[in-house]
XYZ file of C-alpha atoms in Angstrom:
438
model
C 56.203 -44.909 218.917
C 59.179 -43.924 216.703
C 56.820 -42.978 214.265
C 55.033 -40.690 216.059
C 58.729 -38.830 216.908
C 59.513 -35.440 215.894
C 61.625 -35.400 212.946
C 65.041 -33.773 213.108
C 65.014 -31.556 209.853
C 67.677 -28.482 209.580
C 65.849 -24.957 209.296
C 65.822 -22.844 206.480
C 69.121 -20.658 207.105
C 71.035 -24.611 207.725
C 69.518 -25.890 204.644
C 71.397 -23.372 202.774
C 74.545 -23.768 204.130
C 74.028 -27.878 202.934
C 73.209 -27.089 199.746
C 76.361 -24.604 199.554
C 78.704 -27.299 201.429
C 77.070 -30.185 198.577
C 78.107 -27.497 195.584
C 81.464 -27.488 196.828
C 81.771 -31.140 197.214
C 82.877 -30.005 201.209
C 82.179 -33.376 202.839
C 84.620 -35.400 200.172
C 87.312 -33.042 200.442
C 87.044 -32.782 204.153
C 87.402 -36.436 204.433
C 90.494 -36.456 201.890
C 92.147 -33.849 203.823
C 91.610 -35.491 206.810
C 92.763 -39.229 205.678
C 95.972 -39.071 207.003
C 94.856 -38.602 210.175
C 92.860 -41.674 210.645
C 93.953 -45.514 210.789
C 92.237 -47.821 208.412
C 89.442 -49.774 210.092
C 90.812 -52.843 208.656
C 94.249 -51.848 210.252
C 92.327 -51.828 213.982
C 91.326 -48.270 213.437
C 88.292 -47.146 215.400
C 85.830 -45.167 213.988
C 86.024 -41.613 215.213
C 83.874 -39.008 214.724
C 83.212 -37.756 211.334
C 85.585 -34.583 210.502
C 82.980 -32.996 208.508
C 80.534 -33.486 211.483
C 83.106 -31.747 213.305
C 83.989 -28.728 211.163
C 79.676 -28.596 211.059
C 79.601 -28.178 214.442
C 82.059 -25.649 214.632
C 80.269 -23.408 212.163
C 77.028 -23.676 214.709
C 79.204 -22.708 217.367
C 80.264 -19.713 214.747
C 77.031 -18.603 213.492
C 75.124 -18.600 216.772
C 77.988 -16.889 218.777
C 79.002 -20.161 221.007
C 82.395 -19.141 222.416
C 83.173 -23.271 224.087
C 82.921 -26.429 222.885
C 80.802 -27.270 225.853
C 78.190 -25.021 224.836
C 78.399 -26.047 220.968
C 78.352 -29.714 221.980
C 75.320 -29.017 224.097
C 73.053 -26.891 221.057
C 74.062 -30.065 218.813
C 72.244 -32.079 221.010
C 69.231 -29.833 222.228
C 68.257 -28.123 219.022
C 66.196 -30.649 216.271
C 66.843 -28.265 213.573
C 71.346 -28.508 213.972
C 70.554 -31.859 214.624
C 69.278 -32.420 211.247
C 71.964 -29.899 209.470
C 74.361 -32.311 210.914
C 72.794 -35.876 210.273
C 71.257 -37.248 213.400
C 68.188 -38.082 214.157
C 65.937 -37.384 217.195
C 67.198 -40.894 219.024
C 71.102 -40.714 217.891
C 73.375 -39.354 220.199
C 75.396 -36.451 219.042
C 79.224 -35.850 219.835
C 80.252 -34.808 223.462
C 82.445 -31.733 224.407
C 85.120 -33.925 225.038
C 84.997 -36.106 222.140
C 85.286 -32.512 219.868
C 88.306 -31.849 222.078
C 89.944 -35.495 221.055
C 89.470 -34.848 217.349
C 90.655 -30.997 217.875
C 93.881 -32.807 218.869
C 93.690 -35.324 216.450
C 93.714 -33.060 213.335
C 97.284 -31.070 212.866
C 97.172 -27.475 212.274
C 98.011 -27.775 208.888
C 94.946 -29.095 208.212
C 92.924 -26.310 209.713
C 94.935 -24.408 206.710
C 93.992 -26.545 204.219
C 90.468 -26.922 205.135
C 90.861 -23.041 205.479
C 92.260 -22.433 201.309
C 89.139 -25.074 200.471
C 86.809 -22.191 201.553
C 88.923 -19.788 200.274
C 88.893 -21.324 197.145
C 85.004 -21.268 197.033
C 85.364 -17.619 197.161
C 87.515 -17.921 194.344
C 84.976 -19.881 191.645
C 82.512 -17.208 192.687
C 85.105 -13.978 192.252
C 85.729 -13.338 195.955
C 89.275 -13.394 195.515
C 91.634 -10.996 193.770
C 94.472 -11.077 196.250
C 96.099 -7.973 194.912
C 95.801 -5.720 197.543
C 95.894 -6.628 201.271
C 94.699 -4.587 204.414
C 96.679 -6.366 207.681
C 95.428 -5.483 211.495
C 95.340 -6.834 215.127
C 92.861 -7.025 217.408
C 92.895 -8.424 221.368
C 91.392 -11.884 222.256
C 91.221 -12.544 226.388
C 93.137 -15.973 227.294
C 91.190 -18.342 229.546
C 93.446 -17.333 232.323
C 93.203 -15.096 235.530
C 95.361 -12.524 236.401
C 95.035 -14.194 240.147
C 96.566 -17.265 239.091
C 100.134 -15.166 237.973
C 103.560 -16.436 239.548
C 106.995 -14.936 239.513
C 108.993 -16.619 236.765
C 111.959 -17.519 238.785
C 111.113 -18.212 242.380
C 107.112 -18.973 241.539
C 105.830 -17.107 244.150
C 102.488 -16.263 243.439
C 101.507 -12.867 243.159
C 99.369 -12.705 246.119
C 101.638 -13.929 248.211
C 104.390 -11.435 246.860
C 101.354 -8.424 247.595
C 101.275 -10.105 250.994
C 105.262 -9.983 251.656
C 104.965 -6.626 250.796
C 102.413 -5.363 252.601
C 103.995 -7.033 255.704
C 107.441 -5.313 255.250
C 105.299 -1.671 254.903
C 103.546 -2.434 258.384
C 100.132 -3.555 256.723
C 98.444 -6.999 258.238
C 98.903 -9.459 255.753
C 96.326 -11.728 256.361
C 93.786 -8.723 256.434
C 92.397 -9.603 252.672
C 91.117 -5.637 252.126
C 93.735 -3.583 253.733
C 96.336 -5.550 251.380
C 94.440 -5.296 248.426
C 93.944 -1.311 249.493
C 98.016 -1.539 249.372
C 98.561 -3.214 246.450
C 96.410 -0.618 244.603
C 97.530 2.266 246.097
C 101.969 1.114 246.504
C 104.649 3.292 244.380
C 105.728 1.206 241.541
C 102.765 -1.058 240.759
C 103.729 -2.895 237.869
C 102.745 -6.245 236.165
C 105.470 -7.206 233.159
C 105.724 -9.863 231.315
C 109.274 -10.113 232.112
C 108.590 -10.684 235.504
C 104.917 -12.322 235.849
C 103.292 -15.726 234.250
C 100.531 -17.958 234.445
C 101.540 -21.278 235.525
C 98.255 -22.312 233.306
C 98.580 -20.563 230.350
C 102.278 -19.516 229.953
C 101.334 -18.820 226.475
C 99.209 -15.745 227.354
C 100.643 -12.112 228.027
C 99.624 -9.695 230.345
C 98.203 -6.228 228.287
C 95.195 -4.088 228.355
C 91.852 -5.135 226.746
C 89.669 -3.131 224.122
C 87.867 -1.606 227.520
C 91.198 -0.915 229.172
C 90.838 -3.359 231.509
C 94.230 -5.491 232.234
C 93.631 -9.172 231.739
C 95.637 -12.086 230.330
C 95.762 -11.776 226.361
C 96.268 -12.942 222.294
C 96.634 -11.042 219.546
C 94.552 -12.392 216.693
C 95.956 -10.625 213.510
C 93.465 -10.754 209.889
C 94.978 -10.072 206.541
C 92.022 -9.024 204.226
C 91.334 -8.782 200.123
C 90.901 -4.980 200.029
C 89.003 -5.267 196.991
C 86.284 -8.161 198.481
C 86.831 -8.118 202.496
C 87.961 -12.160 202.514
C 90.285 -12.980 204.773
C 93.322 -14.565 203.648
C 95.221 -15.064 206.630
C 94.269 -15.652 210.254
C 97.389 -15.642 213.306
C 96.732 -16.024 216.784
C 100.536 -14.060 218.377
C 101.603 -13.264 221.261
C 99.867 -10.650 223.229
C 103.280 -8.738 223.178
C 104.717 -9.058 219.690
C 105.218 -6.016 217.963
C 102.958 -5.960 214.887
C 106.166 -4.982 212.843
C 108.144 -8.771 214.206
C 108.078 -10.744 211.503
C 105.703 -8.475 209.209
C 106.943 -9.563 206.070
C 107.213 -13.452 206.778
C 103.479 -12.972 207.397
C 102.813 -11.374 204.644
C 104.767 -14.025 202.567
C 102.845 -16.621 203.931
C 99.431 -15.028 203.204
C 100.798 -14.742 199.361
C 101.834 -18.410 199.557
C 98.094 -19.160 200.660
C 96.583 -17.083 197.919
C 99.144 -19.345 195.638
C 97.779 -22.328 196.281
C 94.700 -21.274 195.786
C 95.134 -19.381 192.872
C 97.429 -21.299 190.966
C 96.426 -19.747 187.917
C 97.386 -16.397 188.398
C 100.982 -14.686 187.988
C 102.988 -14.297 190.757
C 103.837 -10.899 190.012
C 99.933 -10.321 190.516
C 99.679 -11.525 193.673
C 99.920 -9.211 197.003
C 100.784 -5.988 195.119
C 100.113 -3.836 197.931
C 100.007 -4.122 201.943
C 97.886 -1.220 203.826
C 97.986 -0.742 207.474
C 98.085 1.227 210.065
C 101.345 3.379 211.989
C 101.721 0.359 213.846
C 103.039 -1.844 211.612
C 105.922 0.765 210.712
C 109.221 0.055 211.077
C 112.126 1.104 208.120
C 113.092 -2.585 208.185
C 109.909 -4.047 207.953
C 109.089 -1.392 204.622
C 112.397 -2.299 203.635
C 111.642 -6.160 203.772
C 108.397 -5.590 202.135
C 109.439 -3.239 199.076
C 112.538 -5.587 198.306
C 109.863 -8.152 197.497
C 108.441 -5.884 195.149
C 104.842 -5.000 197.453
C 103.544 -1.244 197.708
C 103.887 -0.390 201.571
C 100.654 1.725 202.105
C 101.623 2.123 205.993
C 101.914 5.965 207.271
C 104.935 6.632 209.407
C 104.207 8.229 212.707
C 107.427 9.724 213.091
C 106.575 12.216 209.849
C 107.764 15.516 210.524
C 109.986 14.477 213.521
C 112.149 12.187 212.200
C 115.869 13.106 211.209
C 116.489 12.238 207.918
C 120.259 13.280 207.735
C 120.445 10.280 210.570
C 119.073 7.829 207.505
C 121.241 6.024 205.340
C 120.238 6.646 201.257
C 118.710 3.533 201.353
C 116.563 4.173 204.314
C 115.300 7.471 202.645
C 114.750 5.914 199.698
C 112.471 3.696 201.849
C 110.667 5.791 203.521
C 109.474 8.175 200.747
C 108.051 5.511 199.167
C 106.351 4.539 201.901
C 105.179 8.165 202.463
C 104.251 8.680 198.462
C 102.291 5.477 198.525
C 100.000 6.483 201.854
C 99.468 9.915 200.845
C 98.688 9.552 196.983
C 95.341 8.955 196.078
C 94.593 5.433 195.466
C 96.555 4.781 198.486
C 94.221 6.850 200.988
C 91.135 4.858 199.348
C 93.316 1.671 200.132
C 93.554 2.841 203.771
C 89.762 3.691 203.903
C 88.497 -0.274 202.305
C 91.179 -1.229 205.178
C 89.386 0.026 208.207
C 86.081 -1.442 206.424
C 87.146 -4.758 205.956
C 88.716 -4.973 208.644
C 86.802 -3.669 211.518
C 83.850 -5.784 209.911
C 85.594 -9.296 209.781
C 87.151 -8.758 213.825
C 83.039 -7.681 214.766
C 81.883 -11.201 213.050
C 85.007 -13.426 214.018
C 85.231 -11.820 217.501
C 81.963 -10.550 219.006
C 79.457 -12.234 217.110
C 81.490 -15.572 216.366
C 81.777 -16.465 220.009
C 85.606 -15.884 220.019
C 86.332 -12.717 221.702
C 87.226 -14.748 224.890
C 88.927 -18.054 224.804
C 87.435 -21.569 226.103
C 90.898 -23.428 225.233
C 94.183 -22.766 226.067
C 97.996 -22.979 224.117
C 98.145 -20.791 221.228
C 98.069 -23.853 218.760
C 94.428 -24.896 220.277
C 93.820 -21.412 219.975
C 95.086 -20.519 215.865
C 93.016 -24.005 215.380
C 89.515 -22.631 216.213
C 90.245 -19.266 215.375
C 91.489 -20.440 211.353
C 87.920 -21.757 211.619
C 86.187 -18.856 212.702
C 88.467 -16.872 209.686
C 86.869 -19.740 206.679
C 83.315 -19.411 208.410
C 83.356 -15.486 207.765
C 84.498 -16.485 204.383
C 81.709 -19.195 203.931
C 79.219 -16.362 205.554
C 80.643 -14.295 202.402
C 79.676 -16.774 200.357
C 76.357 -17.386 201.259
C 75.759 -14.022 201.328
C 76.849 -14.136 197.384
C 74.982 -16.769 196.277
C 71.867 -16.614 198.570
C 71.569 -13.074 199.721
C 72.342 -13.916 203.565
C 74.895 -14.420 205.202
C 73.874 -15.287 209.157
C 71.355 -16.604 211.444
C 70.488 -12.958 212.291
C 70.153 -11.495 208.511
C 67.734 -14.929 207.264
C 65.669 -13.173 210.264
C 65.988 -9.703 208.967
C 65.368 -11.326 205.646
C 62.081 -13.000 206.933
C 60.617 -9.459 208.627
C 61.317 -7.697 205.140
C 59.294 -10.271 203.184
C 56.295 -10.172 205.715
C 56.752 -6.241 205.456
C 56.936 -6.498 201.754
C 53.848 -8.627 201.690
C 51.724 -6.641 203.952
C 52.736 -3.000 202.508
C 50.551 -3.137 199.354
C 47.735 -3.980 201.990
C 48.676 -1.208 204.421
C 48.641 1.243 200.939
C 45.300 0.466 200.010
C 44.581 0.105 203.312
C 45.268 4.074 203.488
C 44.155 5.041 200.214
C 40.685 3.531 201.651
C 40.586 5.762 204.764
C 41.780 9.019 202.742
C 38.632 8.445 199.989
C 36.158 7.489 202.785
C 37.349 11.064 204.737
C 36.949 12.660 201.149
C 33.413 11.113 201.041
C 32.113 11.821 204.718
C 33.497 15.538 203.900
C 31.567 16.326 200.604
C 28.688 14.197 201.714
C 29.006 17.411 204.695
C 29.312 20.000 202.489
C 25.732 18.688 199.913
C 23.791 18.676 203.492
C 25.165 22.058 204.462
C 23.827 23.473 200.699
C 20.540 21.403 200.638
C 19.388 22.681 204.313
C 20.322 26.063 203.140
């Protein structure tokens, strides 16, 4: 009977990515990096799930646009072709949701970095990487909280019940559900801060408005790109209410301690030579921080024109013409151009199409976990795209239509040239009757 079986084998677009993860030696790595964080069997140790079956299953949940670990856990199990991209057979029973959540907890973030600068040095041996210039931008990821569920900070009323109090104390029924929420839309002063409001179940997460304009219960995920090959080389999950100019620099640091690592090779001095981003990110300080470390600030300043410069210090000037020379000159407007590339295109993948737009876990650690993932899976989607010509599920498809149209348009040709000299033939065949009868 076990013969007769269906045999778990991965498809095409999987059998790449294993013959891309065996080139880069991924599975020994994985398991070095990971050491630490298991006991030895002969210590009493029990065997846990394999961390490169983990990370694996992950990247399905990346490349076909799962956004939980419920739904991941569930394609692992149904699908024979992830099942054999991943090492089970049709009778072997693949990880649960809730045994991915153990290991997520098991493994510290910093090895989500590390296994995040392995990729990134993939990119490297296959000149991905320059890490000279670097484009820095924020998008909005929705928390896995309601805006229902919000409570006032110091007495923990919850917010309904506040609506309620209110409503009462302006002559409105409270327990009639519509005629309160009518109120609450339509009361002077309607206001939802941060300050004020949290959710008991995701304190984390900050009230702000989505990409829609919709008011929900967000993150900030924040990429720093290579300008010159669109990898990312730094992935944050903030706060949905930090400034993008808090802390600007220290990010940027840390991305240039990342591309360290994994370019040991290089010069400092060659490393993050540039940082390009929009009039968000400005702030005199932040420039200040930045140039004092010796990195071109390619960030306009939204106050040009307005701003009083006899109010700036000689220092501050100094600043902020440098800034203003370096976003108006002419390799920095190309700079600002690659930026919205790059950039737009890795938050499309990582967000809408890697199934993390809106988050299945909650605390901002569980969150930066998964989403560092999401960051080296774009990368490894680079580098399949380098080395094979594809880089997702969807383009292997693409890829498969244009070799079945490639195959068949010599045929359709001739096809055509066939009905044109046939026509030609009917129509002098025509015109010989025509001067025969005559």
């Amino acid at each position: 009977m076990a013969s007769q079986l269906p045999k778990a084998t991965p498809s095409r677009f999987y059998e790449l990515i294993e013959r891309t993860l065996g080139e880069m030696d991924f599975a020994a790595q994985v398991w070095e990096l990971c050491r630490p964080a298991y006991a030895e069997e002969a210590k009493g140790g029990r065997p846990g799930i394999d961390p490169v079956v983990y990370l694996k299953m992950l990247m399905v949940g990346f490349f076909e646009d799962l956004p939980s670990e419920r739904a991941i856990a569930a394609r692992c199990a149904d699908s024979l072709s992830v099942r054999g991209f991943l090492g089970y057979d049709l009778v072997s029973a693949t990880p649960e949701h809730s045994s991915l959540s153990v290991i997520r907890q098991r493994l510290g973030l910093e090895i989500y970095q590390q296994v995040f600068e392995l990729i990134l040095g993939a990119l490297r041996a296959h000149g991905l990487l320059k890490g000279r210039h670097l484009g820095i931008d924020s998008s909005v990821l929705e928390a896995n909280a309601s805006l229902r569920s919000l409570c006032e900070r110091n007495t923990e009323e919850s917010y309904w019940k506040y609506v309620q109090r209110l409503a009462a104390e302006a002559g409105v029924d409270p327990e009639d559900v519509e005629a309160v929420r009518r109120f609450d839309q339509k009361r002077p002063g309607r206001k939802v801060s941060n300050q004020q409001w949290v959710n008991p179940h995701e304190p984390e997460a900050r009230i702000g408005k989505t990409k829609d304009g919709a008011t929900a219960m967000l993150y900030k995920p924040e990429h720093m790109v290579d300008l010159e090959t669109g990898a990312i080389v730094a992935a944050e999950v903030l706060p949905g209410d930090q400034s993008d100019t808090a802390q600007l620099s220290e990010r940027v640091v840390a991305a240039g301690v990342t591309l360290a690592v994994v370019m040991p090779e290089e010069p400092a001095e060659k490393l993050v030579q540039s940082a390009t981003a929009d009039k968000g990110y400005f702030a005199l300080e932040a420039m200040s921080e930045l140039q004092q470390l010796g990195i071109r600030t390619v960030i306009s300043d939204p106050q040009r024109g307005k701003r009083r410069l006899e109010r700036l210090s000689k220092e501050e000037r100094a600043v902020l013409e440098r800034a203003q020379r370096a976003s108006t000159s002419k390799s920095g407007k190309s700079l600002l151009r690659q930026r919205g590339q790059h950039l737009e295109r890795s938050f499309e993948h990582v967000l809408d199409e890697g199934g993390l737009r809106r988050a299945s876990l909650r605390g901002r650690v569980n969150l930066t976990k998964r989403y560092k993932l999401g960051a080296a899976f774009y990368n490894f989607s680079q580098l399949l795209r380098k080395v094979h010509g594809i880089g997702t599920p969807r383009q292997w498809l693409a890829g498969g239509r244009r070799r079945w149209a490639a195959l068949f348009t010599p045929l359709q040709k001739l096809m055509g040239d066939l009905q044109r000299a046939f026509a030609s033939w009917q129509s002098s065949s025509r015109l010989t009757r025509t001067f025969w009868a005559a």
